[in-house]
Coordinates of C-alpha atoms and ligand atoms in Angstrom, one line a residue:
X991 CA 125.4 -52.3 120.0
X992 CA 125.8 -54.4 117.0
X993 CA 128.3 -56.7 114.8
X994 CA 128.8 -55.9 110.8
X995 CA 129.0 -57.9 108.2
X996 CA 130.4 -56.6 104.6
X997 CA 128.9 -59.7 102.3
X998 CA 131.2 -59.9 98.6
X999 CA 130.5 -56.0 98.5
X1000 CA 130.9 -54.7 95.3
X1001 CA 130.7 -51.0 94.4
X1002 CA 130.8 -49.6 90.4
X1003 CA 129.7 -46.1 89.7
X1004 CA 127.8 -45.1 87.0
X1005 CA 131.1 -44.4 85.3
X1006 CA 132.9 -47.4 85.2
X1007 CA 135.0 -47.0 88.1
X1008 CA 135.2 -50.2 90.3
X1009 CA 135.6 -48.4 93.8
X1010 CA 135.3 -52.2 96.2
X1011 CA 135.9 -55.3 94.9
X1012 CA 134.5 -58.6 96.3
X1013 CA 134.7 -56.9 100.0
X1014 CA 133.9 -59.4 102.9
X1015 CA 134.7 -58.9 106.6
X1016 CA 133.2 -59.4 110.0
X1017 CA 133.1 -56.8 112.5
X1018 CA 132.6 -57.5 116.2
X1019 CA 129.8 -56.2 118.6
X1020 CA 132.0 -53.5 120.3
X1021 CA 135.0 -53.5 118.0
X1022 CA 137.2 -50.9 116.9
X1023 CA 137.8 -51.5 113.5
X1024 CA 140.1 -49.6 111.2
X1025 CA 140.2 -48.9 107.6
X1026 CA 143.8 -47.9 105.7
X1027 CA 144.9 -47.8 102.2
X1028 CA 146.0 -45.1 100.1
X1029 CA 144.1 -42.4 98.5
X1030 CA 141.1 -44.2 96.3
X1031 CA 141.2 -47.4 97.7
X1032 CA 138.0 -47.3 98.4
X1033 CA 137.7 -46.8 102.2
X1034 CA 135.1 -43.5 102.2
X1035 CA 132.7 -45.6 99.3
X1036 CA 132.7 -48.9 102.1
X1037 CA 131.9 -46.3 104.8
X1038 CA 129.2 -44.8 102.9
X1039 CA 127.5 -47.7 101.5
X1040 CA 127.4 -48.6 105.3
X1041 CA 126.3 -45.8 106.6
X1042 CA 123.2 -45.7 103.4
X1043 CA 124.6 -42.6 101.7
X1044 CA 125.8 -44.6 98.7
X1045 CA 124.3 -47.6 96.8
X1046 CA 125.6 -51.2 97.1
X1047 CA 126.1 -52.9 93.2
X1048 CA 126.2 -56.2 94.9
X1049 CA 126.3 -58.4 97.5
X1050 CA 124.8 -57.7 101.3
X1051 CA 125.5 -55.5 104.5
X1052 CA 124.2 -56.9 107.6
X1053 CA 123.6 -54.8 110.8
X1054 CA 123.0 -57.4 113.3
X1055 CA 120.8 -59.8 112.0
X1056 CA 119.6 -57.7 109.5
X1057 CA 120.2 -57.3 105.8
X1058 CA 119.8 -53.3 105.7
X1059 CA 120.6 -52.8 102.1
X1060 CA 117.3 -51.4 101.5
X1061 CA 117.1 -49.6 104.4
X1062 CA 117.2 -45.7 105.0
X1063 CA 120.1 -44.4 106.7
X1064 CA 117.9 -43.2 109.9
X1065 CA 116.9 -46.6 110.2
X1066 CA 120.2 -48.1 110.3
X1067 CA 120.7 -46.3 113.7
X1068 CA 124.3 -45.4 112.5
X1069 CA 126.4 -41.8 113.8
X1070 CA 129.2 -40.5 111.5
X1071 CA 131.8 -38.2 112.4
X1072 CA 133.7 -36.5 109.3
X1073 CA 136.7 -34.6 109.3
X1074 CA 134.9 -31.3 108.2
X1075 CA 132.8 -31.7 111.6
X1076 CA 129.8 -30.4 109.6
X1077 CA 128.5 -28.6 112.8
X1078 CA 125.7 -25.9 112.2
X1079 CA 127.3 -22.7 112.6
X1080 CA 124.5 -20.9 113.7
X1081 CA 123.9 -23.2 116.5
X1082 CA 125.5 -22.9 120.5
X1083 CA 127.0 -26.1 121.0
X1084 CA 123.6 -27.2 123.2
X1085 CA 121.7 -27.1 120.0
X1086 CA 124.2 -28.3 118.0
X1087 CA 124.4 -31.6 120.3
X1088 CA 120.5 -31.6 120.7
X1089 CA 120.1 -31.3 117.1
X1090 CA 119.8 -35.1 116.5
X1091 CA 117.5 -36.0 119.5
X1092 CA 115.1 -33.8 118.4
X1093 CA 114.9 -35.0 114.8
X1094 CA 114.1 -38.4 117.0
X1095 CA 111.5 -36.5 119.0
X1096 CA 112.7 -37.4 122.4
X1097 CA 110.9 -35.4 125.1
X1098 CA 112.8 -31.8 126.3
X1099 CA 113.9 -33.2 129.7
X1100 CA 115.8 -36.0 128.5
X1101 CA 117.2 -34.3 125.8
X1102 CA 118.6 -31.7 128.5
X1103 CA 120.0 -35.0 130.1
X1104 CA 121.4 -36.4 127.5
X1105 CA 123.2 -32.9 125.8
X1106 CA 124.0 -32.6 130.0
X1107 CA 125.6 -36.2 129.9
X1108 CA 127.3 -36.0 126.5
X1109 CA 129.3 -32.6 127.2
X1110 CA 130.6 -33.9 130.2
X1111 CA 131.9 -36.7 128.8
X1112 CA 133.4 -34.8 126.5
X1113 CA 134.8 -32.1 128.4
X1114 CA 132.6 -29.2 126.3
X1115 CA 130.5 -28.1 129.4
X1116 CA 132.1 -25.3 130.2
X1117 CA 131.2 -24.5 126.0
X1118 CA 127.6 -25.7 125.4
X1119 CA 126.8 -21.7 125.0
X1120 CA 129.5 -20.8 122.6
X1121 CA 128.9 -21.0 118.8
X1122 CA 131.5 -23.7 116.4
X1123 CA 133.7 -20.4 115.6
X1124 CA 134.4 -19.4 118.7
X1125 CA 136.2 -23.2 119.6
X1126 CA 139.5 -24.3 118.7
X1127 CA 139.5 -27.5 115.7
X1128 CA 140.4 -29.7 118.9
X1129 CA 136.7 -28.3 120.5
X1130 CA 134.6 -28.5 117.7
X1131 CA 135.9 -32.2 116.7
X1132 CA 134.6 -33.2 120.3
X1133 CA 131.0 -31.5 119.7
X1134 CA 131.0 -33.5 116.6
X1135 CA 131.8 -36.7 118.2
X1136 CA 129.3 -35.3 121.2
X1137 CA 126.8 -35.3 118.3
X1138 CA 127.5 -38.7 117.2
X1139 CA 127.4 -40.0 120.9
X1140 CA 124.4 -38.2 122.4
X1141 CA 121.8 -40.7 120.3
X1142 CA 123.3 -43.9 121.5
X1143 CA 123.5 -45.3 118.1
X1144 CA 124.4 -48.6 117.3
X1145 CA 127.4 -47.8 115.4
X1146 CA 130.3 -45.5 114.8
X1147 CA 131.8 -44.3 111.4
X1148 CA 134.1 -42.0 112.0
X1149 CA 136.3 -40.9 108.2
X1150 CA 139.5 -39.0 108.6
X1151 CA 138.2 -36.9 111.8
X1152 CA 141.4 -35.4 113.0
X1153 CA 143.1 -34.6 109.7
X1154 CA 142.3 -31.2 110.1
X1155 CA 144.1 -31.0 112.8
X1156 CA 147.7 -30.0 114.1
X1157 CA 149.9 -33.0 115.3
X1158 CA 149.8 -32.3 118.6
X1159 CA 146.0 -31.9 118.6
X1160 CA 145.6 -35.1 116.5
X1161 CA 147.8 -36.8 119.4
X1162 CA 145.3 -35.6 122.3
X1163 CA 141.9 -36.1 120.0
X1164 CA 143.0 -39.6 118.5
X1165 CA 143.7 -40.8 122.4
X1166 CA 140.4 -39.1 123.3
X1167 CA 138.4 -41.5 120.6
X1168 CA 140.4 -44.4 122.4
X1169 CA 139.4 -43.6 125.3
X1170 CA 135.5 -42.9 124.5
X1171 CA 135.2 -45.9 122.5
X1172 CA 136.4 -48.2 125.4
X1173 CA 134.1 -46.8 127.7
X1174 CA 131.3 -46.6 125.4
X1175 CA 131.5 -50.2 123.7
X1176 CA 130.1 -48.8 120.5
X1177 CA 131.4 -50.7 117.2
X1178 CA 133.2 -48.5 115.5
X1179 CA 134.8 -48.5 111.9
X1180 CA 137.5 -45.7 112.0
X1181 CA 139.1 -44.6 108.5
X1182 CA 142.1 -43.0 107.7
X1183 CA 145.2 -43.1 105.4
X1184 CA 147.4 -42.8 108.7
X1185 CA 149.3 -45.6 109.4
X1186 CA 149.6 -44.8 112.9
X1187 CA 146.3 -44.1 113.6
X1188 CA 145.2 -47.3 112.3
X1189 CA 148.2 -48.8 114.6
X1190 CA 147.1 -47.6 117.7
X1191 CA 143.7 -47.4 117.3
X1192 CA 142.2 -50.1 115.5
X1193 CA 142.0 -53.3 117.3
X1194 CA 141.3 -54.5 114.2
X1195 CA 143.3 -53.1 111.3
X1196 CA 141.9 -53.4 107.3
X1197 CA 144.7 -52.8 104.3
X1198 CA 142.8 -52.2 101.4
X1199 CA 144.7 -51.5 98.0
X1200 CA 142.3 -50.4 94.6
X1201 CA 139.3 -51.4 96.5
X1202 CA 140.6 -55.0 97.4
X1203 CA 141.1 -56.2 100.9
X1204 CA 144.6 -57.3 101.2
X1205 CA 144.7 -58.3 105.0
X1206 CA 142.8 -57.7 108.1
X1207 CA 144.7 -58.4 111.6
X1208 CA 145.5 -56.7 114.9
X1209 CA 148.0 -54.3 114.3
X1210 CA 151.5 -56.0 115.7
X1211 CA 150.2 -59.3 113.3
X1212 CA 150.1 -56.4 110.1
X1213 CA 153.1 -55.5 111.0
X1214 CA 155.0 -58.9 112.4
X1215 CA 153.3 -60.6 109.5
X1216 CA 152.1 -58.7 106.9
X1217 CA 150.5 -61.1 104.0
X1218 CA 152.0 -59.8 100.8
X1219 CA 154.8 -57.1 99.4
X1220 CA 152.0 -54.3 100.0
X1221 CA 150.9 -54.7 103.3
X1222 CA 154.9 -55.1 104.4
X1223 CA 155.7 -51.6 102.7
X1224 CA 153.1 -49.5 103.7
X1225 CA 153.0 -50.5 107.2
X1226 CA 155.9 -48.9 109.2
X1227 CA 157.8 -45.7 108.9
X1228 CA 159.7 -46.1 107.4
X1229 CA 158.2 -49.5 105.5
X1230 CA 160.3 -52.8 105.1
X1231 CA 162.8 -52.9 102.5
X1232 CA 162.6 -55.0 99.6
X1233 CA 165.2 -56.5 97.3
X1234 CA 165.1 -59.2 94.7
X1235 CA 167.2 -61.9 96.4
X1236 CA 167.0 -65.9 95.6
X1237 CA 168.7 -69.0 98.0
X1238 CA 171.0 -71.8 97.3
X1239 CA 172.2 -74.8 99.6
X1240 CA 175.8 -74.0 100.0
X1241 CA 178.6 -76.9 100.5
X1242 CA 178.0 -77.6 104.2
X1243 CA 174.3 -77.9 103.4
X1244 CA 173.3 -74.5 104.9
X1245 CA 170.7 -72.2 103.1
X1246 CA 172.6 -69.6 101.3
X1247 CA 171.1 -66.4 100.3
X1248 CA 171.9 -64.4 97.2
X1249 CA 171.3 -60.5 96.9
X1250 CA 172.9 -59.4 94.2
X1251 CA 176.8 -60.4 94.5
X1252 CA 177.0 -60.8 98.5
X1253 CA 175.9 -64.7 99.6
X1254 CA 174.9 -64.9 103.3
X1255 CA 174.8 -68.2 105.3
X1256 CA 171.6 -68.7 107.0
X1257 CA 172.3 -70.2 110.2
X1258 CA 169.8 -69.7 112.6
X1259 CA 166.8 -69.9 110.7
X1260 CA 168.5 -73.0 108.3
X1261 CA 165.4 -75.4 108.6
X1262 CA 162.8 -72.1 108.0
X1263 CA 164.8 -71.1 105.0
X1264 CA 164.9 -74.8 103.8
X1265 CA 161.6 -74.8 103.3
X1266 CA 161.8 -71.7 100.4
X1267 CA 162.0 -72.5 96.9
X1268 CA 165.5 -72.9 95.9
X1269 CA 167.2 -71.3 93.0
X1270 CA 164.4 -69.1 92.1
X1271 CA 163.8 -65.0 92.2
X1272 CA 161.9 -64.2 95.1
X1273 CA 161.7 -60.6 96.7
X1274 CA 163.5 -60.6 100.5
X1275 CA 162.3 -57.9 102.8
X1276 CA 164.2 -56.4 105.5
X1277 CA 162.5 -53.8 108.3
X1278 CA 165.0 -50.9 109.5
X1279 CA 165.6 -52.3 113.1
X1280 CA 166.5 -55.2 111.2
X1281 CA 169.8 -54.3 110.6
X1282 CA 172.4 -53.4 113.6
X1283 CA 175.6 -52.7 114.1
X1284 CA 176.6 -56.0 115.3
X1285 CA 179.0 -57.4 112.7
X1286 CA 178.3 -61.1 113.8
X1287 CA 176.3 -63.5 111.7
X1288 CA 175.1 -62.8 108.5
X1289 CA 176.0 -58.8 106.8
X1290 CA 174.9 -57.1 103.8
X1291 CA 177.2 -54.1 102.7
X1292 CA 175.7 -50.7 100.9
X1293 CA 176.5 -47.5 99.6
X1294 CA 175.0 -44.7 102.0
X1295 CA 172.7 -42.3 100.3
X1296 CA 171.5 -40.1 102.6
X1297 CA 171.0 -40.5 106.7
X1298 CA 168.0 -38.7 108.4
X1299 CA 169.2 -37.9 112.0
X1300 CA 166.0 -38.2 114.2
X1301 CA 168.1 -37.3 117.5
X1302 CA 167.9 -40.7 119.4
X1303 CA 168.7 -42.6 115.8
X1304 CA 169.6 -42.2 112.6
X1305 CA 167.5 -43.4 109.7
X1306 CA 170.2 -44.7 107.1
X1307 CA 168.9 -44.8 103.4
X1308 CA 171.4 -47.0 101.5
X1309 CA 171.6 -48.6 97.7
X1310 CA 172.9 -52.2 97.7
X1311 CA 175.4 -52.6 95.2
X1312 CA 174.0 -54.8 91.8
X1313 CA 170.9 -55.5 93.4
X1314 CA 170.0 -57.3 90.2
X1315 CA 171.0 -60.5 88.6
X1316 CA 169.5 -62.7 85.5
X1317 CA 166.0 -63.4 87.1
X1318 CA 165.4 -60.3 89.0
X1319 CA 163.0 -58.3 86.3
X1320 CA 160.1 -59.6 87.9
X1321 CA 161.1 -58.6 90.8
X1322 CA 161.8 -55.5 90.0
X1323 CA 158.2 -55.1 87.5
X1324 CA 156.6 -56.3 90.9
X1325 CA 157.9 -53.9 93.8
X1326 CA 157.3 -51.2 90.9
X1327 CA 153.5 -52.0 91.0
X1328 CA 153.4 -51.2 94.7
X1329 CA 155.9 -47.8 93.7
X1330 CA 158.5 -49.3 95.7
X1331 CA 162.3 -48.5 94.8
X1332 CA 164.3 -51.5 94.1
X1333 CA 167.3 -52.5 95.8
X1334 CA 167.4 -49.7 98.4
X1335 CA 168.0 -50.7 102.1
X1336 CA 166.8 -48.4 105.3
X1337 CA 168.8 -49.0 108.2
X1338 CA 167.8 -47.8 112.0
X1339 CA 171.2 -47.5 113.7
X1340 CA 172.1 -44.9 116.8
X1341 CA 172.9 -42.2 116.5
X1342 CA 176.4 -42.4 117.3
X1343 CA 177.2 -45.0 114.9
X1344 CA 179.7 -43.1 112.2
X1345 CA 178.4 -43.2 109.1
X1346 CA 178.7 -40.9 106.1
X1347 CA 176.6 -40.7 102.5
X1348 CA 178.7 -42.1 99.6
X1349 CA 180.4 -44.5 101.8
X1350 CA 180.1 -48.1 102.2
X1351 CA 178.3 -49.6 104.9
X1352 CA 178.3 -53.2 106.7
X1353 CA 175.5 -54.1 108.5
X1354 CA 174.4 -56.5 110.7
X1355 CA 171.4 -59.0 109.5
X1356 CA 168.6 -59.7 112.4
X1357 CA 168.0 -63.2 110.1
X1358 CA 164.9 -64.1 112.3
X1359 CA 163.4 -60.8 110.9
X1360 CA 163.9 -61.7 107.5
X1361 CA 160.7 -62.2 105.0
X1362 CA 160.2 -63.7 101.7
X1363 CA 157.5 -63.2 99.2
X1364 CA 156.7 -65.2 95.5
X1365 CA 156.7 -63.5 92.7
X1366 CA 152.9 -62.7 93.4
X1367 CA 154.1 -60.6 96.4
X1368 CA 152.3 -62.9 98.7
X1369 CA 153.9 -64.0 101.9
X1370 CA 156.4 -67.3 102.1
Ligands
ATP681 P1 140.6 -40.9 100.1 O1 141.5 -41.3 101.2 O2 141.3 -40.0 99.1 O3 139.3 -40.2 100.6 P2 139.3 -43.4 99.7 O4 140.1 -44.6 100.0 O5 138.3 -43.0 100.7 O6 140.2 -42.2 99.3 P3 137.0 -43.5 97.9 O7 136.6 -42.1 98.1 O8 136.2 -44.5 98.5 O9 138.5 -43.7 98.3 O10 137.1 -43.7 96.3 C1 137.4 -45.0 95.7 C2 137.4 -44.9 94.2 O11 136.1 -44.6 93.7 C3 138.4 -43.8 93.7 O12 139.0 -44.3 92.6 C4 137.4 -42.6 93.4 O13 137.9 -41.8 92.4 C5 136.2 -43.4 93.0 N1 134.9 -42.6 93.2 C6 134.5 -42.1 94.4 N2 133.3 -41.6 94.3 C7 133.0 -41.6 93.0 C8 131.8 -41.2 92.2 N3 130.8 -40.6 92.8 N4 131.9 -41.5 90.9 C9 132.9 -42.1 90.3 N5 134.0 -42.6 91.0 C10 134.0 -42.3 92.3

């Protein structure tokens, strides 16, 4: 087993493109870690340069002790699982999980143990004689993790290796590589662009955006406090609204704050919200379970849009009416540069709650699970 260390990673190609950006982060002997970001953020290049198949431009990866950025990928004692499985078809499962112990010229008999061992574990026994096209995606994703497993390496870098698969598969595999993991104690750095994945798996999540890191927490901290604008819209399904917004003191000396024409006493979080900056644009952000039904306390009115019915709840997609006031262009220029729609409010209500699109809507504020952000999109 072994702990990681990414050291101000930098990674250009040969053509210009900047894939990481002054990357540094500690992973723990045993940890699950998790990579997310959109598409190009730079998560598969990280993985790589780990893993030896691609070229650092600066800075230092440590493996252990160790500074292995000179060393060959054999060496670095590291198994990677892709989404493509990249099993040899013309080898039974047997050789195919064998086929790494003997590039390591361990002796027959223990590589009959350990292919023995390895297919128990992962339920392909019954399969060892069977060649990759005669298993279902769900069976030949488990001989490539078998693969990874049977050497005992030191680390795990798996990239996207259920999104080849249907839901319900991806469901069973992804609480499969939970499971294995725990028992196995292997540090493991799991990619994806699945939020969910990266929710339930990672112990550890990292959000990277354009090859920068933008946080790296356990999953309910992402989401209960995400650091900045990006990290608060891409986590959840849907993600937190957000909505320029400023505050004011009102007569009584309570917080007041703006969105668009509507003012809202803040009562219950009055000494939080005293500490914002006063009189200035900042974005607000609002999750869906945010807003209820409960027409006590603070409300914020919209025009319905459209409503998703998911059975148990309703997903209500609503426009606040003039979301904008002098001030709020830079609001609006910064939830653009994450692609984020201004001014548009999602609402999780139950499904018997009678709404219809083109009306207006009141709504309940949860005012504890209000955020801020600065004009920077970084956390107040
Ligand atoms: P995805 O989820 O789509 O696989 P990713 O987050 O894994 O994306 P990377 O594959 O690491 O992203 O790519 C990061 C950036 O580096 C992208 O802009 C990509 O186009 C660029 N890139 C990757 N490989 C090369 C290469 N060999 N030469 C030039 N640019 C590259």
């Amino acid at each position: 087993m072994a702990t990681i260390e990414f050291r101000d990673i930098e990674k250009i190609f040969d053509d210009g493109t900047q894939a990481v950006d002054d990357f540094s982060l500690n992973v723990q002997d045993g940890e699950f870690m998790v990579f997310v970001g959109p598409s190009g953020c730079g998560k598969s290049t990280l993985l790589r340069m780990l893993a030896g198949l691609e070229e650092i431009t600066s800075g230092a990866i440590l493996i252990g002790d160790n500074i292995v950025n000179d060393w060959t990928p054999q060496r670095r004692n590291i198994a990677m699982v892709f989404q493509n499985y990249a099993l040899y078809p013309h080898m039974s499962v047997r050789r195919n999980l064998e086929f790494p112990l003997r590039m390591a010229k361990m002796p027959k008999s223990d590589r009959q143990r350990r292919v023995a061992e390895t297919a128990e574990l992962l339920g392909l026994t019954a399969y060892l004689e069977r060649r990759p096209k005669q298993l279902s995606g769900g069976q030949r994703q488990r001989v490539a993790m078998g693969r990874a497993v049977v050497r005992k390496p030191s680390v795990f870098l798996m990239d996207e290796p259920l999104s080849n698969l249907d839901a319900k598969m991806r469901v069973q595999i992804r609480t499969e590589i939970a499971a294995l993991q725990k028992r196995l104690g292997t540090t493991t750095i799991y990619v994806t662009h699945d939020q969910v994945e990266a929710m339930t798996l990672g112990t550890r999540v990292a959000i990277l955006r354009d090859g920068i890191l933008q946080q790296v927490a356990p999953p309910k901290t992402l989401y209960g406090r995400p650091a900045n604008i990006f990290v608060a819209s891409f986590l959840g399904n849907p993600g937190m609204s957000l909505f320029p917004a400023n505050i004011s003191r009102s007569a009584q000396g309570y917080p007041k704050l703006h969105v668009g024409e509507q003012q809202l006493e803040l009562k219950t979080t009055a000494s939080r919200a005293a500490e914002l900056p006063i009189d200035q644009p900042l974005v607000a952000g609002l999750r869906p379970e945010a807003l209820t039904p409960v027409r006590e306390g603070p409300q914020l009115s919209l025009r319905v849009e459209t409503i998703e019915s998911l059975g148990h709840e309703q997903l209500v997609y609503g426009q606040l009416p003039n979301a904008n006031y002098s001030g709020s262009e830079s609001v609006d220029h910064l939830l653009q540069s994450i692609g984020h729609s201004t001014g548009q409010l999602i609402a999780r209500l139950p499904v018997d709650y009678a709404v219809r699109p083109g009306n207006d809507l009141t709504v309940g504020i949860d005012e504890r699970q209000l955020y801020f952000f600065n004009l920077e999109g970084k956390a107040l």
